[in-house]
Structures are given as C-alpha cells and as structure tokens.
Amino acid sequence: MTRITATAAQAAALLLTLLCSSWAADAARPMQKDVEIRILAIGDSITEGVVPSKNIKHPYTIQLKQHLRKLRPNARITIKNQGIGGGGIFAVGFQKQTTIPPVAQRAIQQAKSNGKPYNYVVVMLGINDLLRMGKSAKEIKGGLQQIYGWALDAGSTVVAVPPLESPGFVSKGDYKEGERRKLVAMVRGIAAGVNRKRPGSPKMVVLDLQATVMDFYSMDASERSRWLDDGLHLTEFGYDVLGRAIARAIDRNLAEKR
C-alpha cells in the first residue's frame, strides 16, 4: 500500500508540474509574439490629420494606436507620425520645405541603425503630386516604389494606402481623378510583385478604402460631409475610421505571420 501510494503521489506531482508548465507557456505566448509593435506613418496633410474648417489636427494615428491596443492588449505600441502638409514625391511641404522621400528614408534607416526597425511602415502619399503638381501616376509610382523598397529592405511590412478621392477639388470625370485610379492599380501591382518575390518575408498590404466605405463620389452631399471636411481632408470621424481600418489590417497581417 505504501509503494502504491507513493507512486500515485509521484504521478500526481508530475501531472501538476506538466499542467503548470503548459499554463505558463500559454500565458506567456501572446507576450512573446506581441512584445512590441513599432509603426511609422509616412504621408502628407492627411497623415498629419488636418481638419481645415476647425484649424486642428486629428491624425488617424490616434485611433490606430487606440484600436490596435484593443486588438493586441499585450503589445507595446509606438507610432511615429511623419506627416508633412503639402508634401509628396515631388511636392514640397508648406511649412517643412522638403519632399517626403528623404524624410522617409532618414526615418527608416535611423530606426534600423538603432537596432529597432519599424515593424510596419504606413505610406499614404501622392495626392499633392496629382493635384498640385499635375504629375502622372507613372511618375509618382517610381517614388512610392523607392519608399516601399527602403521599408522592405529594413525588415518592415508596408501598409500602402492609395490617395483618396477628392470630390471637392476634381470631378469624377477629371483626368486627374483618372490618374489617381491608375495609381491605385499600380500600387496593387507593386504589392503583388513584392509578395511573389518575398515569400515568408515582410510583405505589402494594400488598403484601398474607396473600394468599400470611402467611395466619396457615390455619396450624396450630406453623407459626404460626414467624411470629408473640405472635399479633400477628412473630418475627425473620417480620420478615426481610417485609423481603425489600418489597425485591423495590421492585426490581420500579424495573425497571418503566425
């Protein structure tokens, strides 16, 4: 009886040890996978979050961080907003007298050299080049590819958000709107090529919201005013929707990597 009791006790102790180890591993797993999410937001005044009618800035990165925290409660999330009002691939910013590519390159390479490259680089760029500079989609494509390349080479995943429709500045039939649509298709093509060439490596995610909720030309004036402040920049509501959409795209990408 003593031998049987001792053996049973040893078995129970071993089972308890295994269970505790399993529980500890399960509890630690999310923390190991979601330790830190570092995000760089590259863009123009829409990345800055400009709301002209109120003379305020309400960037989408506010909701991006808040919503991503809900989706990834165990993660430490840091976001650097590098929005430059008026800037573009060719367009020089209004207050910061620079185009955006050198700013993007510096931010990406500095983070990499510091040993903390960005996990995600969100690029929302091109509308100033289309509207202000009159550049073609093909011309803008080259600059975007360069920024995407810097991010991918640094080990980041790119979230590409093509320029939004601007019904307050150009009609749906305007050639500039046609160039914007061409640019959207080109960005999708770039992403498809990147994802084919880099299996298992950082990939590109394209978030074209105008294929879903932000189809501004299809909205009546009342609905459009809920989303757009001046026909180009978003309202606070619009920026919040954009931020949550990017957060969900990043969350899906993280899930796919597992």
Short mmCIF file of C-alpha atoms in Angstrom, two decimals:
data_model
loop_
_atom_site.label_atom_id
_atom_site.label_comp_id
_atom_site.label_asym_id
_atom_site.label_seq_id
_atom_site.Cartn_x
_atom_site.Cartn_y
_atom_site.Cartn_z
CA MET A 1 0.00 0.00 0.00
CA THR A 2 2.83 2.38 0.86
CA ARG A 3 4.54 1.76 -2.51
CA ILE A 4 1.26 2.28 -4.42
CA THR A 5 0.51 5.47 -2.50
CA ALA A 6 3.98 6.85 -3.18
CA THR A 7 3.72 6.03 -6.87
CA ALA A 8 0.31 7.72 -7.11
CA ALA A 9 1.65 10.77 -5.33
CA GLN A 10 4.61 10.99 -7.71
CA ALA A 11 2.29 10.70 -10.72
CA ALA A 12 0.03 13.42 -9.38
CA ALA A 13 3.01 15.68 -8.75
CA LEU A 14 4.31 15.08 -12.29
CA LEU A 15 0.88 15.82 -13.80
CA LEU A 16 0.62 19.04 -11.78
CA THR A 17 4.09 20.09 -12.95
CA LEU A 18 3.17 19.45 -16.58
CA LEU A 19 -0.12 21.33 -16.25
CA CYS A 20 1.57 24.30 -14.61
CA SER A 21 4.21 24.36 -17.35
CA SER A 22 1.52 24.27 -20.02
CA TRP A 23 -0.49 27.06 -18.37
CA ALA A 24 2.64 29.18 -18.02
CA ALA A 25 3.55 28.63 -21.67
CA ASP A 26 0.03 29.54 -22.84
CA ALA A 27 0.03 32.67 -20.70
CA ALA A 28 3.43 33.74 -21.98
CA ARG A 29 2.77 33.03 -25.67
CA PRO A 30 0.89 36.28 -26.51
CA MET A 31 3.53 38.35 -24.74
CA GLN A 32 6.28 36.62 -26.70
CA LYS A 33 4.56 37.24 -30.03
CA ASP A 34 3.26 40.75 -29.38
CA VAL A 35 6.14 42.22 -27.38
CA GLU A 36 6.38 45.45 -29.36
CA ILE A 37 4.77 46.90 -32.49
CA ARG A 38 6.63 49.87 -33.92
CA ILE A 39 4.85 51.84 -36.65
CA LEU A 40 5.98 54.69 -38.90
CA ALA A 41 3.30 56.77 -40.64
CA ILE A 42 4.52 58.47 -43.83
CA GLY A 43 2.38 60.96 -45.72
CA ASP A 44 1.07 64.47 -46.26
CA SER A 45 -1.55 66.62 -44.51
CA ILE A 46 -3.95 63.70 -44.33
CA THR A 47 -1.37 61.78 -42.30
CA GLU A 48 -0.96 64.95 -40.22
CA GLY A 49 -4.72 64.86 -39.64
CA VAL A 50 -5.52 68.37 -40.82
CA VAL A 51 -9.16 69.45 -40.41
CA PRO A 52 -9.18 72.87 -42.18
CA SER A 53 -12.60 74.11 -41.06
CA LYS A 54 -11.64 73.74 -37.39
CA ASN A 55 -7.95 74.61 -37.78
CA ILE A 56 -7.00 71.50 -35.82
CA LYS A 57 -5.07 68.28 -36.37
CA HIS A 58 -6.71 64.96 -35.61
CA PRO A 59 -4.42 62.32 -37.19
CA TYR A 60 -5.60 58.81 -37.89
CA THR A 61 -2.69 57.57 -35.78
CA ILE A 62 -4.73 58.38 -32.64
CA GLN A 63 -7.34 55.73 -33.42
CA LEU A 64 -4.73 53.46 -34.97
CA LYS A 65 -3.00 53.19 -31.62
CA GLN A 66 -6.16 53.00 -29.51
CA HIS A 67 -7.82 50.35 -31.66
CA LEU A 68 -4.66 48.29 -32.04
CA ARG A 69 -4.35 48.28 -28.25
CA LYS A 70 -7.81 46.71 -28.06
CA LEU A 71 -6.89 44.12 -30.66
CA ARG A 72 -3.44 43.45 -29.18
CA PRO A 73 -3.72 44.19 -25.45
CA ASN A 74 -0.38 42.55 -24.65
CA ALA A 75 1.59 44.65 -27.13
CA ARG A 76 3.63 47.77 -26.53
CA ILE A 77 2.69 50.04 -29.42
CA THR A 78 4.74 53.03 -30.55
CA ILE A 79 3.86 55.20 -33.55
CA LYS A 80 5.88 57.94 -35.20
CA ASN A 81 3.83 60.31 -37.36
CA GLN A 82 5.85 61.81 -40.21
CA GLY A 83 3.06 63.66 -41.98
CA ILE A 84 4.20 66.74 -43.92
CA GLY A 85 1.41 69.05 -45.05
CA GLY A 86 1.60 69.79 -48.76
CA GLY A 87 4.39 67.28 -49.30
CA GLY A 88 4.67 64.47 -51.80
CA ILE A 89 7.06 62.61 -54.03
CA PHE A 90 7.62 65.82 -55.99
CA ALA A 91 5.60 68.37 -53.98
CA VAL A 92 7.45 70.37 -51.31
CA GLY A 93 5.72 70.77 -47.95
CA PHE A 94 4.17 74.09 -46.96
CA GLN A 95 5.82 74.50 -43.55
CA LYS A 96 8.58 71.92 -43.87
CA GLN A 97 10.35 72.79 -47.10
CA THR A 98 11.08 69.26 -48.24
CA THR A 99 9.66 66.48 -50.31
CA ILE A 100 8.77 63.30 -48.47
CA PRO A 101 11.19 60.64 -49.81
CA PRO A 102 14.29 61.95 -47.96
CA VAL A 103 12.28 62.24 -44.74
CA ALA A 104 11.03 58.68 -45.13
CA GLN A 105 14.48 57.32 -45.94
CA ARG A 106 16.04 59.04 -42.93
CA ALA A 107 13.38 57.80 -40.50
CA ILE A 108 13.50 54.21 -41.79
CA GLN A 109 17.29 53.95 -41.86
CA GLN A 110 17.76 55.65 -38.49
CA ALA A 111 15.41 53.19 -36.79
CA LYS A 112 17.22 50.28 -38.43
CA SER A 113 20.67 51.58 -37.42
CA ASN A 114 19.40 51.97 -33.84
CA GLY A 115 18.52 48.28 -33.83
CA LYS A 116 14.77 48.94 -33.68
CA PRO A 117 13.42 48.91 -37.23
CA TYR A 118 9.75 49.62 -37.68
CA ASN A 119 7.51 46.57 -37.85
CA TYR A 120 5.12 48.48 -40.08
CA VAL A 121 5.50 51.49 -42.35
CA VAL A 122 2.20 53.05 -43.41
CA VAL A 123 2.55 55.03 -46.66
CA MET A 124 -0.34 57.29 -47.72
CA LEU A 125 1.02 59.58 -50.37
CA GLY A 126 0.57 61.08 -53.82
CA ILE A 127 -2.46 63.37 -53.78
CA ASN A 128 -0.38 66.58 -53.79
CA ASP A 129 1.65 65.28 -56.70
CA LEU A 130 -1.56 64.54 -58.62
CA LEU A 131 -3.48 67.72 -57.82
CA ARG A 132 -0.86 70.40 -57.18
CA MET A 133 1.99 69.25 -59.37
CA GLY A 134 -0.01 67.65 -62.18
CA LYS A 135 2.19 64.57 -62.14
CA SER A 136 1.11 61.33 -63.76
CA ALA A 137 0.51 58.08 -61.93
CA LYS A 138 3.54 56.58 -63.63
CA GLU A 139 5.80 59.36 -62.35
CA ILE A 140 4.51 59.04 -58.79
CA LYS A 141 4.81 55.25 -58.88
CA GLY A 142 8.62 55.42 -59.06
CA GLY A 143 8.88 57.48 -55.86
CA LEU A 144 6.45 55.25 -54.00
CA GLN A 145 8.40 52.16 -55.04
CA GLN A 146 11.53 53.72 -53.63
CA ILE A 147 9.91 54.33 -50.23
CA TYR A 148 8.39 50.84 -50.19
CA GLY A 149 11.81 49.40 -51.00
CA TRP A 150 13.56 51.20 -48.16
CA ALA A 151 10.95 49.90 -45.71
CA LEU A 152 11.03 46.33 -47.01
CA ASP A 153 14.84 46.24 -47.01
CA ALA A 154 14.79 47.37 -43.37
CA GLY A 155 12.59 44.39 -42.49
CA SER A 156 9.31 46.30 -42.25
CA THR A 157 5.92 45.34 -43.61
CA VAL A 158 4.43 48.08 -45.78
CA VAL A 159 0.81 49.15 -45.44
CA ALA A 160 0.11 51.10 -48.63
CA VAL A 161 -2.94 53.38 -48.55
CA PRO A 162 -3.52 54.85 -52.03
CA PRO A 163 -4.61 58.51 -52.27
CA LEU A 164 -8.28 59.08 -51.52
CA GLU A 165 -10.81 60.62 -53.87
CA SER A 166 -11.03 64.43 -53.74
CA PRO A 167 -14.54 65.36 -54.93
CA GLY A 168 -14.19 68.90 -53.57
CA PHE A 169 -11.31 69.56 -55.98
CA VAL A 170 -11.83 67.38 -59.06
CA SER A 171 -14.87 65.80 -60.66
CA LYS A 172 -15.17 62.05 -61.16
CA GLY A 173 -14.52 62.52 -64.87
CA ASP A 174 -11.46 64.75 -64.46
CA TYR A 175 -8.22 63.37 -65.89
CA LYS A 176 -6.54 63.85 -62.51
CA GLU A 177 -9.07 61.50 -60.94
CA GLY A 178 -8.29 59.10 -63.76
CA GLU A 179 -4.59 59.29 -62.86
CA ARG A 180 -5.47 58.63 -59.21
CA ARG A 181 -7.34 55.47 -60.20
CA LYS A 182 -4.36 54.39 -62.30
CA LEU A 183 -2.10 54.93 -59.30
CA VAL A 184 -4.31 52.72 -57.13
CA ALA A 185 -3.99 49.93 -59.69
CA MET A 186 -0.21 50.45 -59.88
CA VAL A 187 0.13 50.21 -56.08
CA ARG A 188 -1.80 46.95 -56.15
CA GLY A 189 0.52 45.69 -58.87
CA ILE A 190 3.62 46.64 -56.89
CA ALA A 191 2.28 44.79 -53.85
CA ALA A 192 1.51 41.67 -55.86
CA GLY A 193 5.05 41.66 -57.24
CA VAL A 194 6.62 42.19 -53.82
CA ASN A 195 4.58 39.40 -52.25
CA ARG A 196 5.58 36.98 -55.02
CA LYS A 197 9.27 37.78 -54.66
CA ARG A 198 9.40 37.72 -50.86
CA PRO A 199 7.60 34.58 -49.68
CA GLY A 200 7.84 34.32 -45.92
CA SER A 201 9.41 37.78 -45.68
CA PRO A 202 7.89 41.19 -44.89
CA LYS A 203 5.08 41.80 -47.32
CA MET A 204 2.96 44.65 -48.63
CA VAL A 205 -0.64 45.19 -47.61
CA VAL A 206 -2.80 47.48 -49.78
CA LEU A 207 -5.69 49.18 -48.03
CA ASP A 208 -7.98 50.72 -50.65
CA LEU A 209 -10.86 52.07 -48.58
CA GLN A 210 -12.57 53.61 -51.57
CA ALA A 211 -13.37 50.14 -52.78
CA THR A 212 -15.51 49.86 -49.62
CA VAL A 213 -16.57 52.57 -47.16
CA MET A 214 -14.89 55.69 -48.60
CA ASP A 215 -16.39 55.81 -52.08
CA PHE A 216 -16.96 59.55 -51.86
CA TYR A 217 -18.20 60.11 -55.41
CA SER A 218 -21.09 57.73 -54.77
CA MET A 219 -22.24 59.59 -51.64
CA ASP A 220 -24.80 62.37 -51.50
CA ALA A 221 -23.71 65.75 -50.15
CA SER A 222 -24.98 65.05 -46.64
CA GLU A 223 -23.18 61.72 -46.28
CA ARG A 224 -20.03 63.09 -47.89
CA SER A 225 -19.86 65.94 -45.36
CA ARG A 226 -19.73 63.35 -42.60
CA TRP A 227 -16.47 62.03 -44.05
CA LEU A 228 -14.83 64.98 -45.79
CA ASP A 229 -14.14 68.38 -44.28
CA ASP A 230 -13.28 70.34 -47.42
CA GLY A 231 -13.63 67.83 -50.19
CA LEU A 232 -10.06 66.59 -49.69
CA HIS A 233 -9.16 66.36 -46.00
CA LEU A 234 -11.14 64.09 -43.72
CA THR A 235 -13.32 65.02 -40.78
CA GLU A 236 -12.47 63.76 -37.31
CA PHE A 237 -14.93 60.92 -37.93
CA GLY A 238 -13.19 60.09 -41.22
CA TYR A 239 -9.73 60.05 -39.65
CA ASP A 240 -10.97 57.78 -36.88
CA VAL A 241 -12.43 55.29 -39.38
CA LEU A 242 -9.15 55.36 -41.31
CA GLY A 243 -7.13 54.69 -38.16
CA ARG A 244 -9.29 51.73 -37.15
CA ALA A 245 -9.11 50.29 -40.65
CA ILE A 246 -5.30 50.41 -40.62
CA ALA A 247 -5.28 48.83 -37.14
CA ARG A 248 -7.39 45.93 -38.40
CA ALA A 249 -5.14 45.50 -41.44
CA ILE A 250 -2.07 45.28 -39.19
CA ASP A 251 -3.83 42.88 -36.83
CA ARG A 252 -4.76 40.59 -39.74
CA ASN A 253 -1.20 40.69 -41.03
CA LEU A 254 0.18 39.77 -37.62
CA ALA A 255 -2.23 36.84 -37.43
CA GLU A 256 -1.13 35.61 -40.88
CA LYS A 257 2.52 35.66 -39.80
CA ARG A 258 1.78 33.17 -37.04
#
